[in-house]
Short mmCIF file of C-alpha atoms and ligand atoms in Angstrom, two decimals:
data_model
loop_
_atom_site.label_atom_id
_atom_site.label_comp_id
_atom_site.label_asym_id
_atom_site.label_seq_id
_atom_site.Cartn_x
_atom_site.Cartn_y
_atom_site.Cartn_z
CA UNK W 1 7.63 -31.64 16.26
CA UNK W 2 4.11 -30.84 15.10
CA UNK W 3 1.26 -31.46 17.26
CA UNK W 4 -1.74 -32.85 15.33
CA UNK W 5 -3.96 -30.01 16.57
CA UNK W 6 -2.23 -27.62 14.27
CA UNK W 7 -0.10 -29.63 11.85
CA UNK W 8 -2.01 -28.23 8.85
CA UNK W 9 0.59 -27.61 6.27
CA UNK W 10 1.49 -30.47 3.94
CA UNK W 11 3.65 -28.48 1.55
CA UNK W 12 7.36 -29.44 1.12
CA UNK W 13 9.97 -26.75 1.31
CA UNK W 14 10.98 -27.62 -2.34
CA UNK W 15 7.43 -26.80 -3.41
CA UNK W 16 8.16 -23.15 -2.94
CA UNK W 17 11.12 -23.15 -5.40
CA UNK W 18 8.94 -22.31 -8.40
CA UNK W 19 7.55 -19.28 -6.62
CA UNK W 20 10.54 -17.73 -4.82
CA UNK W 21 13.42 -19.40 -6.64
CA UNK W 22 15.89 -22.13 -5.68
CA UNK W 23 18.50 -19.71 -4.27
CA UNK W 24 16.03 -18.42 -1.69
CA UNK W 25 15.29 -21.98 -0.38
CA UNK W 26 19.01 -22.78 -0.30
CA UNK W 27 19.52 -19.66 1.91
CA UNK W 28 16.81 -20.71 4.27
CA UNK W 29 18.49 -24.13 4.67
CA UNK W 30 21.92 -22.42 5.34
CA UNK W 31 20.32 -20.09 7.88
CA UNK W 32 18.48 -23.03 9.47
CA UNK W 33 21.85 -24.89 9.83
CA UNK W 34 23.16 -21.99 11.94
CA UNK W 35 20.57 -22.84 14.52
CA UNK W 36 21.51 -26.53 14.71
CA UNK W 37 21.31 -27.77 18.37
CA UNK W 38 18.86 -25.10 19.37
CA UNK W 39 15.22 -25.63 20.22
CA UNK W 40 12.69 -22.99 19.47
CA UNK W 41 9.49 -22.95 21.39
CA UNK W 42 6.57 -20.84 20.15
CA UNK W 43 3.97 -19.95 22.63
CA UNK W 44 0.65 -18.17 22.06
CA UNK W 45 -2.93 -18.59 23.31
CA UNK W 46 -4.77 -20.57 20.66
CA UNK W 47 -4.21 -23.22 18.01
CA UNK W 48 -7.17 -22.04 15.88
CA UNK W 49 -8.68 -18.63 14.91
CA UNK W 50 -6.98 -15.41 14.06
CA UNK W 51 -3.84 -14.48 12.27
CA UNK W 52 -1.20 -15.76 14.79
CA UNK W 53 -2.58 -19.33 14.67
CA UNK W 54 -2.83 -18.99 10.89
CA UNK W 55 0.81 -18.19 10.52
CA UNK W 56 2.23 -20.61 13.06
CA UNK W 57 0.26 -23.55 11.63
CA UNK W 58 2.28 -23.07 8.43
CA UNK W 59 5.53 -21.64 9.73
CA UNK W 60 6.21 -24.41 12.27
CA UNK W 61 6.12 -27.36 9.76
CA UNK W 62 8.17 -25.44 7.22
CA UNK W 63 10.82 -24.45 9.75
CA UNK W 64 11.07 -28.12 10.84
CA UNK W 65 11.73 -29.05 7.24
CA UNK W 66 14.87 -26.96 7.02
CA UNK W 67 16.13 -28.88 10.03
CA UNK W 68 15.23 -26.48 12.83
CA UNK W 69 13.85 -28.06 16.03
CA UNK W 70 10.76 -25.90 16.43
CA UNK W 71 7.71 -26.58 18.65
CA UNK W 72 4.43 -24.75 19.41
CA UNK W 73 2.65 -24.69 22.77
CA UNK W 74 -0.26 -22.66 24.04
CA UNK W 75 -1.05 -21.24 27.45
CA UNK W 76 -4.12 -22.31 29.32
CA UNK W 77 -6.72 -19.86 30.62
CA UNK W 78 -10.39 -19.71 31.46
CA UNK W 79 -13.05 -17.50 29.85
CA UNK W 80 -12.57 -14.54 32.25
CA UNK W 81 -8.84 -14.46 31.46
CA UNK W 82 -9.54 -14.13 27.78
CA UNK W 83 -12.17 -11.46 28.56
CA UNK W 84 -9.30 -9.47 30.18
CA UNK W 85 -6.79 -10.12 27.40
CA UNK W 86 -9.42 -9.14 24.84
CA UNK W 87 -9.69 -5.81 26.72
CA UNK W 88 -5.90 -5.57 26.63
CA UNK W 89 -5.98 -6.17 22.94
CA UNK W 90 -8.53 -3.44 22.34
CA UNK W 91 -6.73 -1.03 24.69
CA UNK W 92 -3.38 -1.63 22.97
CA UNK W 93 -5.18 -0.86 19.70
CA UNK W 94 -6.14 2.56 21.26
CA UNK W 95 -9.71 1.80 22.17
CA UNK W 96 -10.88 3.14 25.48
CA UNK W 97 -11.26 0.36 27.95
CA UNK W 98 -11.50 0.47 31.71
CA UNK W 99 -9.49 -2.27 33.37
CA UNK W 100 -9.87 -2.83 37.12
CA UNK W 101 -7.08 -3.92 39.56
CA UNK W 102 -8.97 -7.26 39.82
CA UNK W 103 -8.65 -7.79 36.09
CA UNK W 104 -4.91 -7.10 36.21
CA UNK W 105 -4.75 -9.53 39.15
CA UNK W 106 -6.64 -12.16 37.14
CA UNK W 107 -4.13 -11.84 34.31
CA UNK W 108 -1.32 -12.33 36.78
CA UNK W 109 -2.99 -15.33 38.36
CA UNK W 110 -3.48 -17.12 35.07
CA UNK W 111 0.14 -16.19 34.13
CA UNK W 112 1.39 -17.77 37.45
CA UNK W 113 -0.61 -20.91 36.76
CA UNK W 114 1.02 -21.22 33.29
CA UNK W 115 4.38 -20.43 34.80
CA UNK W 116 3.80 -23.45 37.16
CA UNK W 117 2.35 -25.80 34.47
CA UNK W 118 3.75 -25.05 31.14
CA UNK W 119 7.22 -26.63 30.45
CA UNK W 120 9.53 -23.93 29.12
CA UNK W 121 12.07 -26.07 27.32
CA UNK W 122 13.12 -23.98 24.32
CA UNK W 123 16.57 -22.46 24.01
CA UNK W 124 14.70 -19.67 22.33
CA UNK W 125 11.31 -18.95 23.80
CA UNK W 126 9.31 -17.14 21.18
CA UNK W 127 6.22 -15.59 22.78
CA UNK W 128 3.41 -14.21 20.65
CA UNK W 129 1.31 -11.30 21.75
CA UNK W 130 0.29 -10.14 25.27
CA UNK W 131 -1.60 -13.15 26.53
CA UNK W 132 1.53 -15.18 27.44
CA UNK W 133 3.86 -12.18 27.85
CA UNK W 134 4.39 -12.58 31.58
CA UNK W 135 5.95 -16.00 31.18
CA UNK W 136 9.21 -14.06 30.81
CA UNK W 137 9.20 -13.83 34.62
CA UNK W 138 10.79 -17.22 34.48
CA UNK W 139 13.87 -15.94 32.71
CA UNK W 140 15.65 -15.04 35.92
CA UNK W 141 15.40 -18.72 37.06
CA UNK W 142 15.97 -20.56 33.80
CA UNK W 143 17.85 -18.18 31.56
CA UNK W 144 17.37 -18.96 27.77
CA UNK W 145 16.78 -16.41 25.01
CA UNK W 146 13.39 -14.82 25.05
CA UNK W 147 11.70 -12.99 22.04
CA UNK W 148 8.36 -11.15 22.17
CA UNK W 149 6.54 -11.04 18.82
CA UNK W 150 3.77 -8.41 18.80
CA UNK W 151 1.19 -8.74 16.13
CA UNK W 152 -0.92 -5.84 17.44
CA UNK W 153 -1.10 -2.28 16.12
CA UNK W 154 0.81 -0.43 18.86
CA UNK W 155 0.82 2.95 17.24
CA UNK W 156 -1.45 4.53 19.83
CA UNK W 157 -1.71 2.17 22.86
CA UNK W 158 -3.61 2.98 26.07
CA UNK W 159 -0.79 4.11 28.42
CA UNK W 160 -2.01 2.10 31.39
CA UNK W 161 -2.15 -1.27 29.61
CA UNK W 162 1.07 -0.68 27.71
CA UNK W 163 2.72 0.46 30.89
CA UNK W 164 1.71 -2.83 32.54
CA UNK W 165 2.85 -4.89 29.64
CA UNK W 166 6.04 -2.91 29.23
CA UNK W 167 7.20 -4.30 32.60
CA UNK W 168 7.30 -7.76 30.99
CA UNK W 169 8.53 -6.68 27.55
CA UNK W 170 11.70 -5.06 28.83
CA UNK W 171 12.66 -8.49 30.27
CA UNK W 172 12.96 -10.01 26.83
CA UNK W 173 16.11 -10.24 24.69
CA UNK W 174 14.35 -8.64 21.71
CA UNK W 175 10.98 -7.63 20.48
CA UNK W 176 9.47 -7.91 16.98
CA UNK W 177 6.82 -5.59 15.57
CA UNK W 178 4.93 -5.72 12.23
CA UNK W 179 5.35 -2.25 11.06
CA UNK W 180 7.60 0.71 11.73
CA UNK W 181 4.83 2.74 13.18
CA UNK W 182 4.36 0.20 15.97
CA UNK W 183 7.87 0.42 17.22
CA UNK W 184 8.21 1.55 20.91
CA UNK W 185 10.75 3.09 23.18
CA UNK W 186 12.40 -0.04 24.64
CA UNK W 187 15.88 -0.71 25.99
CA UNK W 188 16.06 -3.99 23.94
CA UNK W 189 16.65 -4.53 20.28
CA UNK W 190 13.51 -4.22 18.05
CA UNK W 191 13.02 -5.88 14.77
CA UNK W 192 10.35 -5.02 12.09
CA UNK W 193 9.01 -8.10 10.59
CA UNK W 194 5.73 -8.02 8.70
CA UNK W 195 3.64 -11.18 8.77
CA UNK W 196 3.04 -13.34 5.66
CA UNK W 197 0.83 -15.81 3.95
CA UNK W 198 1.51 -19.36 2.74
CA UNK W 199 0.78 -19.46 -1.03
CA UNK W 200 0.56 -23.32 -0.92
CA UNK W 201 -1.86 -23.66 1.96
CA UNK W 202 -5.50 -24.56 1.56
CA UNK W 203 -6.34 -20.96 2.30
CA UNK W 204 -4.35 -19.62 -0.68
CA UNK W 205 -3.63 -22.34 -3.23
CA UNK W 206 -5.43 -22.43 -6.58
CA UNK W 207 -8.93 -23.97 -6.59
CA UNK W 208 -10.92 -25.56 -9.31
CA UNK W 209 -13.92 -23.60 -10.46
CA UNK W 210 -16.22 -26.48 -9.41
CA UNK W 211 -14.82 -26.20 -5.82
CA UNK W 212 -15.51 -22.47 -5.74
CA UNK W 213 -19.00 -22.92 -7.13
CA UNK W 214 -19.93 -25.63 -4.70
CA UNK W 215 -18.97 -23.31 -1.75
CA UNK W 216 -21.10 -20.49 -3.23
CA UNK W 217 -24.00 -22.86 -3.54
CA UNK W 218 -23.57 -24.15 -0.04
CA UNK W 219 -23.98 -20.65 1.28
CA UNK W 220 -26.79 -19.68 -1.03
CA UNK W 221 -24.78 -17.06 -2.85
CA UNK W 222 -25.77 -15.92 -6.28
CA UNK W 223 -23.12 -17.06 -8.74
CA UNK W 224 -24.06 -14.33 -11.27
CA UNK W 225 -24.12 -11.31 -9.03
CA UNK W 226 -20.98 -9.14 -8.34
CA UNK W 227 -19.81 -10.07 -4.84
CA UNK W 228 -18.23 -7.79 -2.27
CA UNK W 229 -16.49 -9.85 0.39
CA UNK W 230 -14.96 -9.11 3.81
CA UNK W 231 -13.43 -12.01 5.66
CA UNK W 232 -12.77 -11.36 9.29
CA UNK W 233 -13.43 -12.45 12.88
CA UNK W 234 -16.64 -10.85 14.12
CA UNK W 235 -14.87 -7.98 15.96
CA UNK W 236 -15.91 -4.28 16.10
CA UNK W 237 -12.43 -3.32 15.16
CA UNK W 238 -12.98 -4.91 11.73
CA UNK W 239 -15.96 -2.55 11.27
CA UNK W 240 -18.49 -5.04 9.79
CA UNK W 241 -21.21 -2.52 10.52
CA UNK W 242 -19.39 0.19 8.60
CA UNK W 243 -19.05 -2.32 5.67
CA UNK W 244 -22.87 -2.85 5.73
CA UNK W 245 -23.45 0.84 5.70
CA UNK W 246 -21.28 1.41 2.76
CA UNK W 247 -22.66 -1.53 0.87
CA UNK W 248 -26.18 -0.44 1.34
CA UNK W 249 -25.49 2.96 -0.27
CA UNK W 250 -23.69 1.33 -3.22
CA UNK W 251 -26.49 -1.25 -3.65
CA UNK W 252 -29.05 1.61 -4.31
CA UNK W 253 -27.93 1.82 -7.87
CA UNK W 254 -25.60 -1.12 -8.53
CA UNK W 255 -26.68 -4.74 -8.48
CA UNK W 256 -24.34 -6.60 -6.08
CA UNK W 257 -24.28 -8.73 -3.01
CA UNK W 258 -22.28 -8.52 0.25
CA UNK W 259 -20.69 -11.42 2.05
CA UNK W 260 -19.39 -10.87 5.60
CA UNK W 261 -17.60 -14.18 6.29
CA UNK W 262 -16.28 -14.64 9.73
CA UNK W 263 -15.97 -16.86 12.67
CA UNK W 264 -15.02 -16.79 16.28
CA UNK W 265 -11.74 -17.52 18.02
CA UNK W 266 -11.47 -19.34 21.37
CA UNK W 267 -9.44 -16.50 22.71
CA UNK W 268 -11.96 -13.88 21.54
CA UNK W 269 -15.23 -14.18 23.56
CA UNK W 270 -16.59 -10.85 22.31
CA UNK W 271 -17.12 -12.23 18.82
CA UNK W 272 -20.62 -13.76 19.68
CA UNK W 273 -22.00 -10.34 20.67
CA UNK W 274 -20.59 -8.76 17.57
CA UNK W 275 -22.08 -11.49 15.30
CA UNK W 276 -25.54 -10.90 16.90
CA UNK W 277 -25.22 -7.08 16.23
CA UNK W 278 -24.09 -7.57 12.69
CA UNK W 279 -27.03 -9.89 12.01
CA UNK W 280 -29.41 -7.29 13.45
CA UNK W 281 -27.86 -4.52 11.45
CA UNK W 282 -28.18 -6.50 8.22
CA UNK W 283 -31.79 -7.16 8.84
CA UNK W 284 -33.47 -9.26 6.14
CA UNK W 285 -31.73 -7.62 3.16
CA UNK W 286 -31.50 -10.57 0.79
CA UNK W 287 -28.30 -9.22 -0.73
CA UNK W 288 -26.34 -9.32 2.59
CA UNK W 289 -25.04 -12.64 3.63
CA UNK W 290 -23.55 -13.02 7.11
CA UNK W 291 -21.69 -16.34 7.24
CA UNK W 292 -20.61 -17.86 10.49
CA UNK W 293 -17.77 -20.06 9.25
CA UNK W 294 -16.41 -22.81 11.44
CA UNK W 295 -12.65 -22.81 12.16
CA UNK W 296 -10.31 -24.41 9.77
CA UNK W 297 -12.66 -23.90 6.86
CA UNK W 298 -9.64 -22.79 4.76
CA UNK W 299 -10.90 -23.96 1.44
CA UNK W 300 -14.20 -22.28 1.95
CA UNK W 301 -12.53 -18.95 2.86
CA UNK W 302 -10.23 -19.41 -0.17
CA UNK W 303 -13.27 -19.99 -2.41
CA UNK W 304 -15.06 -16.92 -1.10
CA UNK W 305 -12.01 -14.74 -1.66
CA UNK W 306 -11.55 -16.13 -5.20
CA UNK W 307 -15.20 -15.65 -6.01
CA UNK W 308 -15.21 -11.99 -4.87
CA UNK W 309 -15.37 -9.21 -7.37
CA UNK W 310 -13.98 -6.82 -4.68
CA UNK W 311 -12.45 -7.57 -1.27
CA UNK W 312 -13.00 -5.13 1.63
CA UNK W 313 -11.00 -4.79 4.81
CA UNK W 314 -12.53 -1.84 6.48
CA UNK W 315 -10.85 -2.17 9.85
CA UNK W 316 -10.72 0.65 12.32
CA UNK W 317 -7.49 -0.69 13.85
CA UNK W 318 -5.37 -3.54 12.48
CA UNK W 319 -2.20 -5.36 13.32
CA UNK W 320 -1.45 -6.33 9.72
CA UNK W 321 -4.58 -7.97 8.16
CA UNK W 322 -3.46 -11.23 6.59
CA UNK W 323 -6.75 -11.12 4.79
CA UNK W 324 -5.42 -8.32 2.65
CA UNK W 325 -2.36 -10.29 1.49
CA UNK W 326 -4.59 -13.33 0.93
CA UNK W 327 -6.81 -11.28 -1.33
CA UNK W 328 -3.97 -9.61 -3.23
CA UNK W 329 -2.27 -12.95 -3.79
CA UNK W 330 -5.57 -14.01 -5.46
CA UNK W 331 -5.23 -10.93 -7.72
CA UNK W 332 -8.25 -9.35 -6.23
CA UNK W 333 -8.92 -5.56 -6.15
CA UNK W 334 -8.89 -4.55 -2.46
CA UNK W 335 -10.49 -1.67 -0.67
CA UNK W 336 -9.05 -1.31 2.79
CA UNK W 337 -8.69 1.21 5.63
CA UNK W 338 -5.38 3.06 5.90
CA UNK W 339 -4.66 1.67 9.40
CA UNK W 340 -2.02 -0.39 11.10
CA UNK W 341 -0.07 -2.65 8.73
CA UNK W 342 -2.60 -2.29 5.75
CA UNK W 343 -0.71 0.51 4.02
CA UNK W 344 2.36 -1.85 3.84
CA UNK W 345 0.25 -4.01 1.59
CA UNK W 346 -2.08 -1.53 -0.19
CA UNK W 347 -0.18 1.13 -2.03
CA UNK W 348 -3.06 3.44 -2.81
CA UNK W 349 -4.14 3.37 -6.48
CA UNK W 350 -1.42 0.84 -7.22
CA UNK W 351 -2.12 -2.34 -5.37
CA UNK W 352 -5.56 -1.38 -4.13
CA UNK W 353 -7.60 1.48 -2.72
CA UNK W 354 -7.06 2.92 0.70
CA UNK W 355 -10.05 4.54 2.37
CA UNK W 356 -10.51 6.55 5.56
CA UNK W 357 -14.35 6.63 5.99
CA UNK W 358 -17.54 5.10 4.96
CA UNK W 359 -17.92 7.83 2.29
CA UNK W 360 -14.50 6.83 1.02
CA UNK W 361 -15.50 3.10 0.93
CA UNK W 362 -18.65 4.01 -1.00
CA UNK W 363 -16.75 5.85 -3.62
CA UNK W 364 -14.04 3.18 -3.96
CA UNK W 365 -16.67 0.45 -4.19
CA UNK W 366 -18.50 2.21 -6.98
CA UNK W 367 -15.33 2.71 -8.85
CA UNK W 368 -14.07 -0.87 -8.66
CA UNK W 369 -17.45 -2.45 -9.39
CA UNK W 370 -17.82 -0.38 -12.52
CA UNK W 371 -14.25 -0.27 -13.81
CA UNK W 372 -13.15 -3.92 -14.38
CA UNK W 373 -10.03 -2.98 -16.20
CA UNK W 374 -8.60 -0.82 -13.35
CA UNK W 375 -9.80 -3.50 -10.80
CA UNK W 376 -7.80 -6.19 -12.62
CA UNK W 377 -4.73 -4.00 -12.90
CA UNK W 378 -4.78 -3.36 -9.11
CA UNK W 379 -5.14 -7.11 -8.54
CA UNK W 380 -2.20 -7.99 -10.81
CA UNK W 381 0.05 -5.35 -9.10
CA UNK W 382 -1.08 -6.61 -5.67
CA UNK W 383 -0.15 -10.13 -6.54
CA UNK W 384 3.40 -9.13 -7.44
CA UNK W 385 3.69 -6.95 -4.30
CA UNK W 386 2.75 -9.91 -2.10
CA UNK W 387 5.10 -12.19 -4.03
CA UNK W 388 7.93 -9.92 -3.28
CA UNK W 389 7.18 -9.02 0.31
CA UNK W 390 4.55 -11.03 2.18
CA UNK W 391 5.16 -14.78 1.53
CA UNK W 392 5.90 -17.19 4.34
CA UNK W 393 9.38 -17.85 3.09
CA UNK W 394 10.29 -14.20 3.67
CA UNK W 395 8.91 -14.27 7.23
CA UNK W 396 10.78 -17.49 7.90
CA UNK W 397 14.02 -15.97 6.74
CA UNK W 398 13.51 -12.84 8.88
CA UNK W 399 12.85 -14.91 12.00
CA UNK W 400 16.00 -17.13 11.40
CA UNK W 401 18.10 -14.03 11.14
CA UNK W 402 16.56 -12.70 14.30
CA UNK W 403 17.27 -15.93 16.16
CA UNK W 404 20.88 -16.01 14.83
CA UNK W 405 21.39 -12.44 16.09
CA UNK W 406 20.39 -13.50 19.57
CA UNK W 407 23.63 -15.50 19.76
CA UNK W 408 25.82 -12.80 18.23
CA UNK W 409 27.92 -10.65 20.50
CA UNK W 410 28.36 -6.95 19.96
CA UNK W 411 27.62 -5.49 16.54
CA UNK W 412 29.28 -8.09 14.45
CA UNK W 413 27.06 -10.94 13.19
CA UNK W 414 28.84 -13.76 11.36
CA UNK W 415 26.36 -15.52 9.06
N1 LIG I 501 -10.01 -16.29 9.01
C1 LIG I 501 -10.61 -17.43 8.86
N2 LIG I 501 -11.94 -17.66 9.08
C2 LIG I 501 -12.75 -16.64 9.45
C3 LIG I 501 -12.13 -15.29 9.64
C4 LIG I 501 -10.80 -15.18 9.39
O1 LIG I 501 -9.95 -18.48 8.39
O2 LIG I 501 -13.94 -16.81 9.70
C5 LIG I 501 -8.62 -16.18 8.75
C6 LIG I 501 -8.31 -15.13 7.67
O3 LIG I 501 -8.33 -15.75 6.35
C7 LIG I 501 -6.86 -14.81 8.13
C8 LIG I 501 -6.84 -14.86 9.54
O4 LIG I 501 -8.02 -15.67 9.91
O5 LIG I 501 -5.96 -15.84 7.61
C9 LIG I 501 -7.10 -13.55 10.23
O6 LIG I 501 -5.87 -12.86 10.24
P1 LIG I 501 -5.87 -11.20 10.21
O7 LIG I 501 -4.49 -10.75 10.33
O8 LIG I 501 -6.60 -10.72 8.91
O9 LIG I 501 -6.72 -10.78 11.46
P2 LIG I 501 -6.76 -11.14 12.98
O10 LIG I 501 -7.87 -12.10 13.07
O11 LIG I 501 -5.46 -11.70 13.37
O12 LIG I 501 -7.10 -9.82 13.66
#
């Protein structure tokens, strides 16, 4: 069942055959059939904004099409709850945050409200990220299979917040992380499943040049000037200020423009402050464009990525960064920080350039803006790498296998 809030994908499962091959799609159908009679219930905290909503809005309809009964619900919470979970998010990413006992209590209070109000009807309850993690408290009463899918970089989590969350995570049947360096000491099975992008979505499909140009005009961008683009929620961990600093140094002797395209997510109240800071830092430099893009502007984001000469993702911490796979799929040269799941996608000097500092970003930007041949070669390699590893069909296959394993006993899994 697809709720109309998030039923975005219109692609048919057969449409992926020309990209991944017929055999792959057949295999998905066979795996899907192994889950017949089971209902899967995804639960996260928002239908729009950020990578989790982006993935679910395409994965859920696709999974339905191979005959799996899959649903998507969200927990409810007020602003202060999301202030707390944003602090959790930052702390799990290793940022220093002080969380008070009242804040932990508020998290529990909202979790209890959701435990009371949110029907938990799935045979497999598939919980995404920390916000709804405490729902697993219901497992004692209702049973079912519970999977916790963590999209966060847990390589260096704040011990207090991880310790708190750990109490819930151990109650699950299994946990999924995006990258080997996020795996934790847990008494439950862990799966490593990187996220993915949908090549046929409005965010990633081919666009006509007229469509791209009309988006550039709408945002007053110069069609003839090389364009450096970073697409990200306005979040300090995406380091928009660092991108501006690097750009300004490059702009001294190379003619180019910078686009920071972002938006806000309803579960990320901090973004408004960040956007204000970024605007202040950019000042009135006519070559820096800060675009506050409404949610669901997928074609606009696609157009900006396609129009880019170079794509940046200068995050300080990162779960995976779907934006990197989105850019590579579009054959764009990418400069990205070597954090979180980014090195899975950017193999340095083969599918993009990895950087560790503003100095590194300046050097990489100069190189890619002046060496078009190298830039195009990186983009081509990047496209192949995403095709092999980070398309939605691969993530769907991994989840199906993980769900099937839930019903296996011992070490032997009959597929
Ligand atoms: N995105 C968007 N509009 C924006 C900013 C981001 O549609 O203004 C999309 C972006 O294209 C990507 C997702 O939101 O698909 C962000 O996922 P990512 O893993 O890069 O970062 P997260 O926001 O989950 O930290």
